[in-house]
Structures are given as structure tokens and as C-alpha cells.
Coordinates of C-alpha atoms in Angstrom, one line a residue:
M607 CA -50.4 175.3 72.0
L608 CA -51.2 174.6 75.6
K609 CA -47.6 173.9 76.4
K610 CA -47.3 177.7 75.8
I611 CA -50.2 178.3 78.2
L612 CA -49.6 175.5 80.6
P613 CA -47.2 174.8 82.6
I614 CA -50.5 175.6 83.8
V615 CA -49.0 178.5 85.6
S616 CA -47.4 180.4 82.8
A617 CA -51.0 180.6 81.7
F618 CA -52.1 181.3 85.2
V619 CA -49.7 184.2 85.3
L620 CA -51.4 185.7 82.2
G621 CA -54.7 185.9 83.9
F622 CA -54.5 185.4 87.6
G623 CA -51.1 184.2 88.4
L624 CA -52.4 181.2 90.1
V625 CA -49.7 179.6 92.0
S626 CA -46.1 179.7 92.3
T627 CA -42.8 179.9 94.0
A628 CA -39.7 178.2 93.1
C629 CA -39.2 177.2 96.7
S630 CA -42.5 177.6 98.4
K631 CA -42.0 176.1 101.8
K632 CA -45.2 177.4 103.3
P633 CA -48.6 176.8 101.9
I634 CA -50.5 180.0 101.3
V635 CA -54.2 180.3 102.2
I636 CA -56.0 183.6 101.7
E637 CA -59.6 184.7 101.6
Q638 CA -61.3 183.0 98.7
E639 CA -64.5 184.0 96.9
Y640 CA -66.6 182.4 94.2
K641 CA -66.2 184.2 90.8
P642 CA -68.2 182.9 88.0
F643 CA -65.8 183.6 85.2
Y644 CA -66.9 180.7 83.0
N645 CA -70.6 181.5 83.5
Y646 CA -70.0 185.0 82.3
Y647 CA -68.0 183.7 79.3
V648 CA -70.7 181.3 78.3
L649 CA -73.4 184.0 78.8
G650 CA -71.4 186.5 76.7
D651 CA -70.6 184.0 74.0
S652 CA -74.2 182.9 73.8
F653 CA -75.5 186.5 73.7
E654 CA -73.1 187.4 70.8
K655 CA -74.2 184.4 68.8
E656 CA -77.9 184.9 69.5
V657 CA -78.1 188.6 68.7
E658 CA -76.0 188.3 65.6
A659 CA -78.3 185.5 64.4
K660 CA -81.2 187.8 65.1
F661 CA -79.6 190.6 63.1
H662 CA -79.0 188.2 60.2
E663 CA -82.6 186.9 60.4
A664 CA -84.1 190.5 60.6
L665 CA -82.1 191.5 57.5
A666 CA -83.2 188.4 55.6
E667 CA -86.8 189.2 56.5
K668 CA -86.6 192.9 55.7
Q669 CA -84.1 193.0 52.9
N670 CA -86.6 193.5 50.1
A671 CA -87.6 196.8 51.7
I672 CA -84.0 197.9 51.9
I673 CA -82.1 196.7 48.8
Y674 CA -84.5 197.6 46.0
I675 CA -85.3 201.1 45.0
D676 CA -87.7 201.8 42.2
N677 CA -89.3 205.0 40.8
Q678 CA -92.2 204.9 43.2
M679 CA -89.9 204.5 46.2
Q680 CA -87.7 207.4 45.0
N681 CA -90.7 209.7 44.7
N682 CA -92.4 208.7 47.9
M683 CA -89.3 209.1 50.1
S684 CA -87.9 212.2 48.3
F685 CA -84.4 210.8 48.0
T686 CA -81.6 213.3 47.2
F687 CA -78.8 210.7 46.7
F688 CA -80.6 207.8 45.2
N689 CA -81.7 209.4 41.9
Q690 CA -80.7 208.7 38.3
D691 CA -78.8 211.9 37.7
N692 CA -76.7 211.7 40.8
L693 CA -75.9 208.0 40.4
E694 CA -74.8 208.5 36.8
E695 CA -72.6 211.4 37.7
I696 CA -70.9 209.5 40.5
N697 CA -70.2 206.6 38.1
K698 CA -68.6 209.0 35.6
R699 CA -66.3 210.2 38.4
K700 CA -65.4 206.6 39.2
Q701 CA -64.4 206.0 35.6
N702 CA -62.3 209.2 35.3
E703 CA -60.7 209.5 38.8
S704 CA -58.4 207.3 40.6
L705 CA -58.8 207.6 44.4
P706 CA -57.8 205.4 47.4
S707 CA -61.4 204.9 48.3
N708 CA -64.6 205.2 46.3
Y709 CA -66.1 207.0 49.2
D710 CA -63.8 209.9 48.4
L711 CA -65.7 210.3 45.1
L712 CA -68.5 211.9 47.1
S713 CA -68.6 215.5 48.2
Q714 CA -69.5 216.3 51.8
R715 CA -73.1 217.1 50.7
E716 CA -73.4 213.8 48.9
K717 CA -72.1 211.9 51.9
E718 CA -74.7 213.6 54.1
A719 CA -77.4 212.9 51.5
L720 CA -76.4 209.2 51.4
D721 CA -76.7 209.0 55.2
N722 CA -80.0 210.7 55.1
D723 CA -81.5 208.5 52.4
L724 CA -80.2 205.3 54.1
N725 CA -81.7 206.4 57.4
K726 CA -85.1 206.9 55.7
I727 CA -84.9 203.4 54.2
I728 CA -83.9 201.7 57.5
K729 CA -86.7 203.6 59.4
T730 CA -89.3 202.7 56.8
S731 CA -88.3 199.0 56.8
Q732 CA -88.8 198.7 60.5
I733 CA -85.9 196.3 60.8
E734 CA -84.9 197.7 64.2
K735 CA -88.3 197.0 65.5
T736 CA -88.0 193.5 64.2
I737 CA -84.7 193.0 66.0
L738 CA -86.0 194.4 69.3
N739 CA -89.1 192.2 69.2
S740 CA -87.1 189.1 68.4
M741 CA -84.9 189.6 71.5
S742 CA -87.5 190.8 73.9
H743 CA -88.2 187.3 75.4
K744 CA -84.5 186.6 76.0
L745 CA -83.5 189.8 77.8
T746 CA -84.4 188.4 81.3
F747 CA -82.1 185.4 80.6
Y748 CA -79.2 187.7 79.7
E749 CA -79.9 190.4 82.4
T750 CA -76.7 189.5 84.3
I751 CA -74.6 190.9 81.4
L752 CA -77.0 193.8 80.6
K753 CA -76.3 195.9 83.6
F754 CA -75.7 199.3 82.0
K755 CA -75.0 202.7 83.5
N756 CA -76.7 205.9 82.5
D757 CA -79.8 204.2 81.1
E758 CA -77.9 202.6 78.2
F759 CA -79.4 199.8 76.1
W760 CA -78.0 196.6 74.6
F761 CA -78.9 197.6 71.0
K762 CA -77.1 200.7 69.8
G763 CA -78.7 200.9 66.4
I764 CA -77.7 200.5 62.7
S765 CA -74.9 202.4 61.0
Y766 CA -72.9 202.1 57.8
D767 CA -69.4 201.2 56.9
F768 CA -68.3 202.8 53.6
N769 CA -64.7 201.6 53.6
N770 CA -65.4 199.2 50.7
I771 CA -68.2 201.1 49.1
D772 CA -68.7 200.6 45.4
F773 CA -70.9 202.1 42.7
G774 CA -72.2 200.9 39.4
Y775 CA -74.4 202.4 36.7
L776 CA -75.7 201.2 33.3
S777 CA -77.8 203.0 30.8
L778 CA -80.1 200.5 29.1
D779 CA -80.8 202.6 25.9
K780 CA -79.2 205.4 23.9
E781 CA -81.6 208.0 25.3
N782 CA -80.6 207.1 28.8
L783 CA -84.2 206.8 29.7
N784 CA -83.9 203.4 31.3
Y785 CA -81.1 202.5 33.7
I786 CA -79.9 200.2 36.5
A787 CA -77.5 201.2 39.2
N788 CA -76.1 199.8 42.4
I789 CA -74.3 200.7 45.5
S790 CA -72.6 198.2 47.8
F791 CA -71.3 198.7 51.4
D792 CA -71.5 197.1 54.9
L793 CA -74.5 197.4 57.1
V794 CA -73.4 197.6 60.7
F795 CA -75.4 196.4 63.7
N796 CA -74.1 197.8 67.0
Y797 CA -74.6 196.2 70.3
Q798 CA -73.1 195.9 73.8
Y799 CA -73.1 193.9 77.0
T800 CA -71.1 193.9 80.2
D801 CA -68.5 191.6 81.7
I802 CA -68.1 190.2 85.2
D803 CA -66.9 193.6 86.4
E804 CA -69.7 195.5 84.6
N805 CA -67.2 196.9 82.0
L806 CA -68.8 197.6 78.7
I807 CA -68.0 195.3 75.8
K808 CA -69.0 196.9 72.5
N809 CA -69.4 194.8 69.4
K810 CA -70.3 195.3 65.8
Y811 CA -71.9 192.8 63.4
K812 CA -71.5 193.6 59.7
E813 CA -73.2 192.3 56.5
E814 CA -72.5 193.4 53.0
I815 CA -75.5 194.6 51.1
V816 CA -76.0 195.6 47.5
I817 CA -78.8 198.1 46.8
T818 CA -80.2 198.0 43.3
I819 CA -81.7 201.2 41.9
T820 CA -83.7 201.0 38.6
N821 CA -86.8 202.3 36.8
Q822 CA -87.4 198.8 35.5
D823 CA -90.0 197.1 37.7
S824 CA -89.5 193.7 35.9
I825 CA -85.8 193.6 37.0
I826 CA -86.7 194.2 40.6
E827 CA -89.4 191.4 40.5
D828 CA -86.8 189.1 39.1
L829 CA -84.4 190.0 41.9
K830 CA -87.0 189.7 44.6
F831 CA -87.5 186.0 43.6
L832 CA -83.8 185.4 44.6
T833 CA -84.1 187.1 47.9
N834 CA -87.7 185.9 48.7
D835 CA -87.7 182.2 47.7
L836 CA -84.3 180.7 47.4
R837 CA -83.2 180.8 51.1
K838 CA -85.6 178.1 52.3
N839 CA -86.8 176.5 49.1
L840 CA -83.6 175.2 47.7
I841 CA -83.2 172.8 50.6
K842 CA -86.9 171.9 50.7
D843 CA -86.8 171.1 47.0
R844 CA -83.9 168.7 47.5
F845 CA -81.5 170.9 45.4
E846 CA -78.4 168.9 45.1
W847 CA -76.1 171.7 46.2
A848 CA -78.0 172.2 49.4
W849 CA -77.4 168.7 50.7
F850 CA -73.9 167.5 51.4
D851 CA -72.4 164.5 53.1
A852 CA -68.8 163.6 54.0
Y853 CA -68.2 162.1 50.6
D854 CA -69.3 165.3 48.8
L855 CA -67.1 167.4 51.0
R856 CA -64.1 165.0 50.7
I857 CA -64.1 164.6 54.5
Y858 CA -62.4 161.3 55.4
D859 CA -62.2 161.9 59.1
Y860 CA -65.8 162.0 60.3
A861 CA -64.7 164.0 63.3
E862 CA -64.6 167.1 61.2
I863 CA -68.2 167.0 60.1
F864 CA -69.3 169.0 63.2
S865 CA -66.9 171.9 62.7
L866 CA -66.9 172.8 59.0
S867 CA -65.2 175.8 57.6
N868 CA -65.2 177.8 54.4
S869 CA -62.3 175.7 53.0
D870 CA -64.5 172.6 53.1
F871 CA -66.8 174.2 50.5
E872 CA -64.8 176.5 48.3
N873 CA -63.7 174.0 45.6
I874 CA -67.1 172.4 45.2
F875 CA -68.7 175.6 44.0
R876 CA -66.0 176.2 41.4
F877 CA -67.5 173.4 39.3
D878 CA -69.5 174.8 36.4
K879 CA -72.0 172.1 37.1
F880 CA -73.1 174.1 40.2
E881 CA -73.7 177.3 38.2
K882 CA -75.7 175.3 35.6
S883 CA -77.8 173.6 38.2
F884 CA -78.4 176.8 40.2
I885 CA -79.5 178.9 37.2
N886 CA -81.7 176.0 35.9
Y887 CA -83.4 176.0 39.3
I888 CA -84.1 179.7 39.1
L889 CA -85.4 179.5 35.5
K890 CA -87.6 176.6 36.4
N891 CA -89.1 178.1 39.5
N892 CA -89.1 181.9 38.9
P893 CA -92.6 183.0 38.0
N894 CA -91.1 185.9 35.9
T895 CA -89.1 183.5 33.7
E896 CA -91.6 183.7 30.8
T897 CA -91.1 187.4 30.4
T898 CA -89.9 187.9 26.8
N899 CA -87.2 190.2 25.4
K900 CA -85.1 190.3 28.5
S901 CA -81.9 192.2 28.0
Y902 CA -80.1 190.2 30.7
K903 CA -79.6 186.8 32.2
F904 CA -78.5 185.4 35.5
A905 CA -74.8 184.5 35.7
F906 CA -71.7 184.3 38.0
K907 CA -69.0 186.8 37.1
N908 CA -66.3 184.2 37.7
D909 CA -65.8 180.8 39.3
E910 CA -65.4 182.3 42.8
R911 CA -69.0 181.5 43.5
F912 CA -68.8 180.7 47.2
K913 CA -68.5 183.4 49.9
N914 CA -69.0 181.6 53.2
F915 CA -70.6 178.9 55.3
K916 CA -72.0 179.5 58.7
S917 CA -73.3 176.7 60.9
I918 CA -76.6 177.4 62.6
D919 CA -77.2 174.2 64.6
K920 CA -75.8 170.7 65.0
I921 CA -75.9 167.7 67.2
E922 CA -74.5 168.6 70.6
N923 CA -75.1 168.1 74.3
F924 CA -74.0 171.4 75.7
N925 CA -76.9 173.8 76.5
P926 CA -75.9 177.4 77.4
D927 CA -79.5 178.1 78.4
Q928 CA -79.0 175.8 81.4
S929 CA -76.8 178.2 83.2
K930 CA -75.8 176.1 86.2
K931 CA -74.6 172.8 84.6
Y932 CA -75.2 173.4 80.9
G933 CA -77.0 170.1 80.4
A934 CA -74.2 168.0 81.8
K935 CA -74.6 164.3 82.7
Q936 CA -73.9 163.7 86.4
L937 CA -71.8 160.6 87.2
I938 CA -71.2 159.6 90.8
L939 CA -67.7 158.5 92.0
N940 CA -67.5 156.6 95.3
D941 CA -65.5 153.8 96.9
T942 CA -68.0 151.0 96.3
Y943 CA -67.5 148.1 93.9
E944 CA -70.8 148.5 92.2
S945 CA -70.8 148.3 88.4
D946 CA -71.9 151.9 87.8
N947 CA -69.1 153.2 90.0
K948 CA -66.5 151.0 88.3
F949 CA -67.7 152.3 84.9
N950 CA -67.7 156.0 86.0
T951 CA -64.3 155.6 87.6
D952 CA -62.8 154.0 84.5
L953 CA -64.4 156.8 82.3
F954 CA -62.9 159.4 84.7
K955 CA -59.4 157.7 84.3
S956 CA -59.8 157.5 80.5
I957 CA -60.3 161.3 80.3
F958 CA -58.0 162.7 83.0
G959 CA -55.4 159.9 83.0
E960 CA -54.1 157.6 80.3
L961 CA -56.4 156.8 77.4
I962 CA -56.5 153.1 76.7
N963 CA -57.1 152.9 73.0
D964 CA -56.7 149.2 72.1
D965 CA -60.1 147.8 73.2
Q966 CA -62.1 146.0 70.5
I967 CA -65.0 148.2 69.3
I968 CA -67.2 148.2 66.2
L969 CA -67.6 151.3 64.0
E970 CA -69.7 151.3 60.9
N971 CA -69.6 147.5 60.8
K972 CA -65.8 147.3 61.1
L973 CA -63.9 145.9 64.1
V974 CA -61.4 148.5 65.2
K975 CA -59.4 149.4 68.2
G976 CA -60.7 152.1 70.6
N977 CA -61.7 153.0 74.1
K978 CA -64.6 150.9 75.5
E979 CA -65.6 153.4 78.3
I980 CA -66.0 156.4 75.9
Y981 CA -67.7 154.1 73.3
K982 CA -70.2 152.8 75.9
F983 CA -71.0 156.2 77.3
L984 CA -71.6 157.7 73.8
S985 CA -73.5 154.7 72.5
E986 CA -76.0 155.1 75.4
E987 CA -76.5 158.8 74.9
Y988 CA -76.1 159.8 71.3
L989 CA -79.6 158.9 70.0
N990 CA -81.1 161.4 72.5
W991 CA -78.8 164.2 71.1
L992 CA -79.5 163.1 67.6
N993 CA -83.3 163.1 68.0
E994 CA -83.3 166.4 69.8
F995 CA -81.3 168.0 67.0
Q996 CA -83.3 166.5 64.1
T997 CA -86.5 167.6 65.9
R998 CA -85.2 171.2 66.0
F999 CA -84.2 170.9 62.4
A1000 CA -87.7 169.7 61.4
Q1001 CA -89.4 172.5 63.4
N1002 CA -87.2 175.2 61.9
L1003 CA -87.3 174.1 58.3
G1004 CA -90.2 171.7 58.0
I1005 CA -88.0 168.9 56.8
N1006 CA -87.9 165.4 58.4
S1007 CA -84.4 164.2 57.6
D1008 CA -82.9 161.2 59.4
S1009 CA -79.3 161.8 58.2
V1010 CA -78.7 165.5 58.9
V1011 CA -76.2 166.2 61.7
N1012 CA -75.3 169.8 61.1
Y1013 CA -77.1 172.6 59.2
G1014 CA -76.2 176.1 58.3
E1015 CA -76.3 178.7 55.6
I1016 CA -74.2 179.1 52.5
T1017 CA -73.7 182.6 51.0
L1018 CA -72.8 182.9 47.4
D1019 CA -70.5 185.5 45.8
N1020 CA -70.3 187.2 42.4
F1021 CA -73.8 186.4 41.3
C1022 CA -75.0 189.0 38.8
L1023 CA -77.4 190.1 36.2
Y1024 CA -75.4 189.9 33.0
F1025 CA -76.3 192.4 30.2
E1026 CA -74.6 190.8 27.3
E1027 CA -75.2 193.7 24.9
F1028 CA -73.0 195.9 27.1
N1029 CA -70.8 193.1 28.6
Y1030 CA -71.9 194.4 32.0
Y1031 CA -72.3 192.5 35.2
H1032 CA -74.8 194.1 37.7
P1033 CA -74.0 192.7 41.2
V1034 CA -76.8 191.1 43.1
N1035 CA -77.2 191.3 46.9
P1036 CA -75.4 188.2 48.3
I1037 CA -77.7 185.2 47.9
S1038 CA -77.8 182.8 50.8
Y1039 CA -79.6 179.5 51.4
Y1040 CA -79.9 176.8 54.0
T1041 CA -77.8 173.7 53.6
A1042 CA -78.0 170.3 55.4
I1043 CA -74.8 168.3 56.3
S1044 CA -74.8 164.5 56.8
V1045 CA -72.2 161.9 57.4
N1046 CA -73.9 159.8 54.7
N1047 CA -77.2 160.9 53.1
L1048 CA -77.5 158.2 50.5
N1049 CA -80.5 156.6 52.3
D1050 CA -82.0 159.8 53.8
S1051 CA -85.8 159.3 53.9
Y1052 CA -86.5 162.9 53.0
L1053 CA -84.2 162.8 49.9
R1054 CA -85.7 159.5 48.9
E1055 CA -89.1 161.2 49.4
E1056 CA -90.4 158.5 51.7
E1057 CA -93.5 159.1 53.8
L1058 CA -93.0 159.8 57.5
E1059 CA -94.7 156.6 58.5
N1060 CA -92.5 154.5 56.2
K1061 CA -89.2 155.8 57.7
K1062 CA -86.7 153.1 58.5
M1063 CA -85.8 152.1 62.0
P1064 CA -82.6 153.7 63.4
L1065 CA -79.4 151.8 62.6
K1066 CA -77.7 149.9 65.4
V1067 CA -74.8 151.7 67.1
E1068 CA -72.2 149.5 65.4
E1069 CA -73.7 150.2 62.0
D1070 CA -74.5 153.9 62.3
P1071 CA -72.1 156.4 60.5
I1072 CA -73.5 159.2 62.7
F1073 CA -72.3 157.3 65.8
K1074 CA -68.9 156.8 64.2
A1075 CA -68.6 160.5 63.6
I1076 CA -69.5 161.3 67.2
Y1077 CA -67.1 158.7 68.6
Q1078 CA -64.2 159.9 66.3
N1079 CA -64.8 163.5 67.2
T1080 CA -64.8 162.7 70.9
I1081 CA -61.8 160.4 71.0
N1082 CA -59.7 162.8 68.8
A1083 CA -60.5 165.7 71.2
V1084 CA -59.6 163.7 74.3
K1085 CA -56.3 162.7 72.8
I1086 CA -55.5 166.4 72.1
F1087 CA -56.6 167.4 75.6
Q1088 CA -54.4 164.8 77.2
E1089 CA -51.4 165.8 75.0
D1090 CA -51.8 169.5 75.7
Y1091 CA -52.5 169.2 79.4
G1092 CA -50.0 166.4 79.9
T1093 CA -52.3 164.0 81.8
K1094 CA -50.6 161.0 83.4
K1095 CA -51.8 157.6 84.3
I1096 CA -54.1 157.6 87.4
T1097 CA -52.8 155.1 89.9
W1098 CA -55.3 155.3 92.8
N1099 CA -57.7 152.4 93.1
L1100 CA -60.1 154.0 95.6
L1101 CA -60.8 157.7 96.0
S1102 CA -59.9 157.4 99.6
D1103 CA -56.3 156.4 98.7
S1104 CA -53.9 159.1 99.8
K1105 CA -52.9 160.0 96.2
Q1106 CA -53.5 162.9 93.9
L1107 CA -56.8 162.9 92.0
I1108 CA -55.2 164.0 88.7
S1109 CA -51.6 164.4 87.5
L1110 CA -50.6 166.9 84.9
K1111 CA -47.1 167.0 83.6
N1112 CA -47.3 170.6 82.5
L1113 CA -48.4 172.0 85.9
T1114 CA -45.0 173.4 86.9
N1115 CA -43.0 176.6 87.6
Y1116 CA -45.6 178.5 89.6
S1117 CA -45.1 182.2 90.0
N1118 CA -46.8 185.4 91.0
L1119 CA -48.6 183.9 94.0
K1120 CA -49.8 187.3 95.1
N1121 CA -52.4 187.3 92.4
F1122 CA -53.8 183.9 93.3
S1123 CA -57.3 184.2 94.6
S1124 CA -59.5 181.0 94.6
I1125 CA -60.6 177.8 92.9
S1126 CA -62.5 180.1 90.5
D1127 CA -59.2 181.4 89.2
V1128 CA -57.9 177.9 88.8
N1129 CA -61.0 177.0 86.9
A1130 CA -60.7 180.0 84.6
E1131 CA -57.2 179.0 83.6
L1132 CA -57.9 175.3 83.3
S1133 CA -60.8 176.3 80.9
L1134 CA -58.4 178.6 78.9
L1135 CA -60.0 181.8 80.1
N1136 CA -58.6 184.7 82.0
Q1137 CA -60.0 187.3 84.3
N1138 CA -60.3 190.0 81.7
F1139 CA -61.3 187.8 78.8
N1140 CA -58.7 189.6 76.6
T1141 CA -57.8 188.8 73.0
L1142 CA -54.9 186.6 73.9
G1143 CA -57.0 184.3 76.2
K1144 CA -59.8 184.1 73.6
S1145 CA -57.5 183.3 70.7
E1146 CA -55.8 180.5 72.6
R1147 CA -59.1 179.1 73.6
D1148 CA -60.4 179.4 70.0
Y1149 CA -57.2 177.6 68.7
F1150 CA -57.8 174.7 71.1
L1151 CA -61.5 174.5 70.1
N1152 CA -60.6 174.5 66.4
K1153 CA -57.9 171.8 66.9
T1154 CA -60.3 169.6 68.8
N1155 CA -63.2 170.2 66.4
S1156 CA -65.3 171.3 69.4
S1157 CA -67.6 174.3 70.0
S1158 CA -67.4 174.4 73.8
F1159 CA -64.9 173.5 76.5
H1160 CA -64.4 173.7 80.2
F1161 CA -62.5 171.9 82.9
E1162 CA -63.4 172.9 86.5
F1163 CA -63.6 171.9 90.2
N1164 CA -66.8 173.0 91.7
N1165 CA -69.3 172.3 94.5
S1166 CA -71.8 169.8 93.0
E1167 CA -74.8 171.6 94.6
E1168 CA -74.2 175.3 95.5
L1169 CA -71.5 176.9 93.3
E1170 CA -71.0 179.7 95.8
N1171 CA -70.0 177.2 98.5
I1172 CA -66.6 176.8 96.8
P1173 CA -63.9 174.3 97.6
I1174 CA -61.2 176.2 99.6
I1175 CA -57.8 175.4 98.2
E1176 CA -54.1 176.1 98.9
M1177 CA -51.1 175.9 96.7
N1178 CA -48.1 174.0 98.0
N1179 CA -45.2 173.5 95.7
N1180 CA -46.6 171.7 92.7
Q1181 CA -49.9 170.8 94.2
I1182 CA -53.5 172.2 94.3
I1183 CA -54.8 171.0 97.6
F1184 CA -58.5 170.9 98.7
K1185 CA -58.9 172.0 102.3
K1186 CA -62.6 172.2 102.9
F1187 CA -65.8 173.9 101.6
K1188 CA -66.3 177.5 102.3
D1189 CA -69.6 177.3 104.2
Q1190 CA -70.7 173.7 104.9
A1191 CA -69.8 170.2 103.9
S1192 CA -70.7 169.2 100.4
Y1193 CA -69.3 167.2 97.4
I1194 CA -66.7 168.2 94.8
S1195 CA -67.7 168.0 91.2
V1196 CA -65.1 167.7 88.5
D1197 CA -66.8 169.3 85.5
F1198 CA -65.6 168.6 82.0
N1199 CA -67.0 169.5 78.6
L1200 CA -65.2 168.8 75.4
S1201 CA -66.7 167.5 72.1
F1202 CA -69.5 165.1 73.2
L1203 CA -68.4 164.7 76.7
N1204 CA -70.4 167.0 79.0
L1205 CA -69.9 165.5 82.4
N1206 CA -70.0 166.3 86.1
F1207 CA -68.1 163.7 88.1
V1208 CA -69.4 164.1 91.6
I1209 CA -67.1 162.7 94.4
K1210 CA -69.4 161.1 96.9
S1211 CA -66.8 159.1 98.9
D1212 CA -67.1 160.2 102.5
K1213 CA -63.6 159.0 103.3
F1214 CA -62.3 161.3 100.5
Y1215 CA -63.3 164.3 102.7
W1216 CA -61.7 163.1 105.9
F1217 CA -58.4 164.6 105.1
E1218 CA -57.0 167.3 102.8
R1219 CA -56.8 166.0 99.3
T1220 CA -54.5 166.9 96.3
L1221 CA -56.7 167.7 93.4
I1222 CA -53.9 168.3 90.9
E1223 CA -50.2 167.5 91.1
S1224 CA -47.4 168.0 88.7
N1225 CA -44.3 165.9 88.6

């Protein structure tokens, strides 16, 4: 992948045309400015994730006021679309007419009536107020990307997408006195923010909803149990299908446990055992279960029971709320022979040079070959990351688990009320519930119902499957980084040696030098970004993150103290050369974040700055 982007320059050309010339005899130095491309990217990415999570939470909180319509609600709100006669008539058209879209079944007046009724429901639910309140305390943090013209605002309201609209109607008796109907479509949350040039970025977040309309209050009470109680209670009640570990998911490479996708879950939910367990849980816990003479039962329409999985939080050491260094660990590089410097230097060389992978290390009580520097760094840090994550998990869900490493939300599909007499499946609004992911949850204290004071001591590093997952995730990511960027063995012994700091095989064929601007542009391309953050740049970055099972990545050369006091560089043939700092003397920081490596290597060798230094060279 990166060999298409790097020779770093062919990628540089996409965004900034970093460097170049087939025969550049003269180095080029021009006015250079600090441009926080990556900072804006992180802020935008964080904003998108946060507001979309807030949209989802607001809908979960308010859904019972939106997706259920009974007689009282119809009368109180004077609906013109959501009434029995109209819904029955539309369903007849659906049975008798074949149109490209179900939306075409509606007349113009009916379309307007649908919009008006939905607007009433949204307004009465106060979901928009909930959204605004939930984000109010974060707007100051995001103010850099919320600079709008003409008094615009980040939240642009809720709209409706009827491209996949569907209708259903069932008369429950011969006289057509009792009925149940539904309408499904996408609810759209519209928002916007600005990029580094204050251009508007407009986004939409969609969720499918299914509105049930009926004059049977008992049915609505049954459905409200699903949307009220299941989301948090399944995981709290230790429901088997809310707790998964690597064995359950058939994950044999622990590195993958931090970046799960839908494909990891799909087959599990096809087992009939899940449907039986899920429905048994509902029957056991639903207070309306004892109602007699029900004409329906809960059922899945087919074995496609799983819709999607979305991770909410996991062990990590990258913090977008710390906008300067994102929670990175600072490691000092100098020319001393102290043990700390030797370790930091060896770790630097392991990442940006040639990865030695034949050291003796112990993972999950087995002696294996690996890299001792990465092993040592992770072993000293991982318990902090683990404890911070499991504390957040306990605060959010009230569950003290000592095995969870990742948690998210599973959304089910094709869950229905089945009216056997009519062989009719009434679709239910997509049911979602929290799920916990572990490497191995066999001895989890929460699942074993152990008291907090009786929890076992943490395992040793060499025993802990969680550490093994973190190590494997990291080492696999570093291997892919080195392969894609073409890192070469680092040959300098001291930083003051007159050798290039880093060698990359793929840094060749520079072109379009006119577009080259500063170290900021170099950083943007090294981090797989480009100036306009266009689709191409994002997709290449996402591909790399997916391949490395990582959720964040950057590779930059910065000032270790004041980012605006940038290193001034020039391009000379196949070299990126450090000249000086823009304003006053300082230290270069090589910032790197991938997998569980979130590091700032700060070069504090005074001799390093006596002369111009080659930061990157390609041979």
C-alpha cells in the first residue's frame, strides 16, 4: 500500500509535492511556516466520533418517545399520516403496485403529512435538546474547528432519509378493530465543522429506526422492555452472548482483539443456540411475560440475526484530548552511555531501523523469539493503560471486570414479533446491547461473581494473555510499518556521528518541488495525510490502520517544546536536511504513534545541533 504512496514523494506529490528533482544540484530553502495538519486531523476525527456517539446515545435515551405510537399519542398530536386508515391504505398499495421505491407509493400530500408528523414527534421527544446539552461542555475544546461564517452552528438538525422506507400493516381481527403497523426509514443527524482553511465539512450520521403504530397497549409495553432494559442489563446479567473472548470469536492472533469488525461476529449469531438463549432471557426478565392469550411471540425472521458491532472504548495510550502530545511518553536521546539512553536508542533503532526479532522473551508462559526493547517498554507501561481502561469501563457500566480489553455495542437484525395465526413478522426497532471483549475471560472475577475484595492479583507479565495481545499487536504493526516505509538498519553509534538519522528505501523520485513548504508538509505525508484531507488520503490512511490493527498513527519531526518554532529544513537530492529552528535553539522530537507505541524521542545531544543534520535519506 505505502509503496504506492511512498516513494515518499509520489505521495508527497498528492498533497504537497514535498521534494523533488531528478537532478537537484542546488538545495532549495524557502519561507517555512508551522501548519498543524495532524492536529486538525485528530481534532476533526475526534469530533466526528464524539458527536456521532452523542447522537446514538440521545436516540437510545429518547427512542421510546419516538418509535412507539399508540391511540393516545395519535389523538394528542393530531397526526394526519400516522392513523389506522391511512396506514392500511398504503399497505394495500404496496401489495398491489410494483414501484422502484416504497416512497413512491405516497402522494405529495402524504409525503408532507409524514414529514409534519415526524417533526412533531422529534420536537416532543426533545432529542435535539438532549444532543445539545450533551455536547455543551466540549464545544470549547473543539472551538478551533467550529469557526463558522454567517452565525452558523455545528448541529444542523435532524432529517429523514426515505430511500429505503418500508411499510407494514396487520389487522388482528376480522372486524379490523385492532391492528399493528410499522414504518422503517433512516433518521439523519446533520452536523458540520471546519478544516484548517476554515472550509466547511458537512457530515451526516444515520440510524435505521422502525416505528410501531398500534392500538394494543400491551404490545407497546412488551416492546418497551426490549428498548428500555436489554441494552445495559444483558452484560450486567452475565448473558453469555454479551461476553466474548478470543476463543469464542475464533481469533488465534491476539493482535486482532483490539480492532474487531462485523465479520468476527456474524457466524456466531447464526447459531440457533443464540436465539434460544436471547428469547429465554426476555421471557424470564420481561415483567409482561405473564400476560395470557398473546397472539404473538418473539422470534428472528431468519438466521441473519447480527447487524453490526461498534467498538466504544478499549485499552489504548493515545489521548486526543491532550492536543499537544496526545499522551505520548517522552524518551530522551543523547550521546551518553547511561543505561536509559542506551535503551531509548535501541528502541528508536528497533522502530525506525531494522527490527531484531530473535531475542528470547516469554509470552503466556511460553519461551518465544521477539524484540526485547519493545517487550521491555510495553511490560513497564501496559498495566497503567489496562487499569485506566478497566476503570472507565467500571464507571460507565458499573461492572468490575479484570479481563475486559475492549467493549462495544452489538446491534441485532431481523428481530420481530411473530403472529403465528397470520404467519406475519412485525419488525422491531433494531435491538442493541453492550458487549465485553477479553483475550481470555475464563477466570474473570465478575463472571465468576467474586467480591471486589477477593479479586485475584494481576498476573505477571510473562503469564498475562492481555500483555501478549498488546505485544503481538505492537510487533505486527511495527513490522508492517517497516515494510511499507522501507526502513533500513541504522548504523550510527552516536547521534553526533555524521550520518543520517533514519534511512527509508522508498524515499525517492522527488518531484514538484514548487509545492514544498515546510516540515509540516513532510509530517503530513509521513503520517499519511494531505493538505486537503481528501478521500484518497483518508482511504490510504484507513487501509494502513486496518492492516496494522491500529486506531491512530503519526510519524513526525517537531520541536519538542514549542511546535510553532519548527525545524527549518531543505531538500537536497534524496535527503531531508535539518538546518536550524525557526526562532530560537531547541530540540528535535521524533514523534511516533502506532499500535501501543506513542512516543516522543527528544534529541538532546548538543553536538547533534552543531552542524546541519540529515533527518531522512533514501538510497
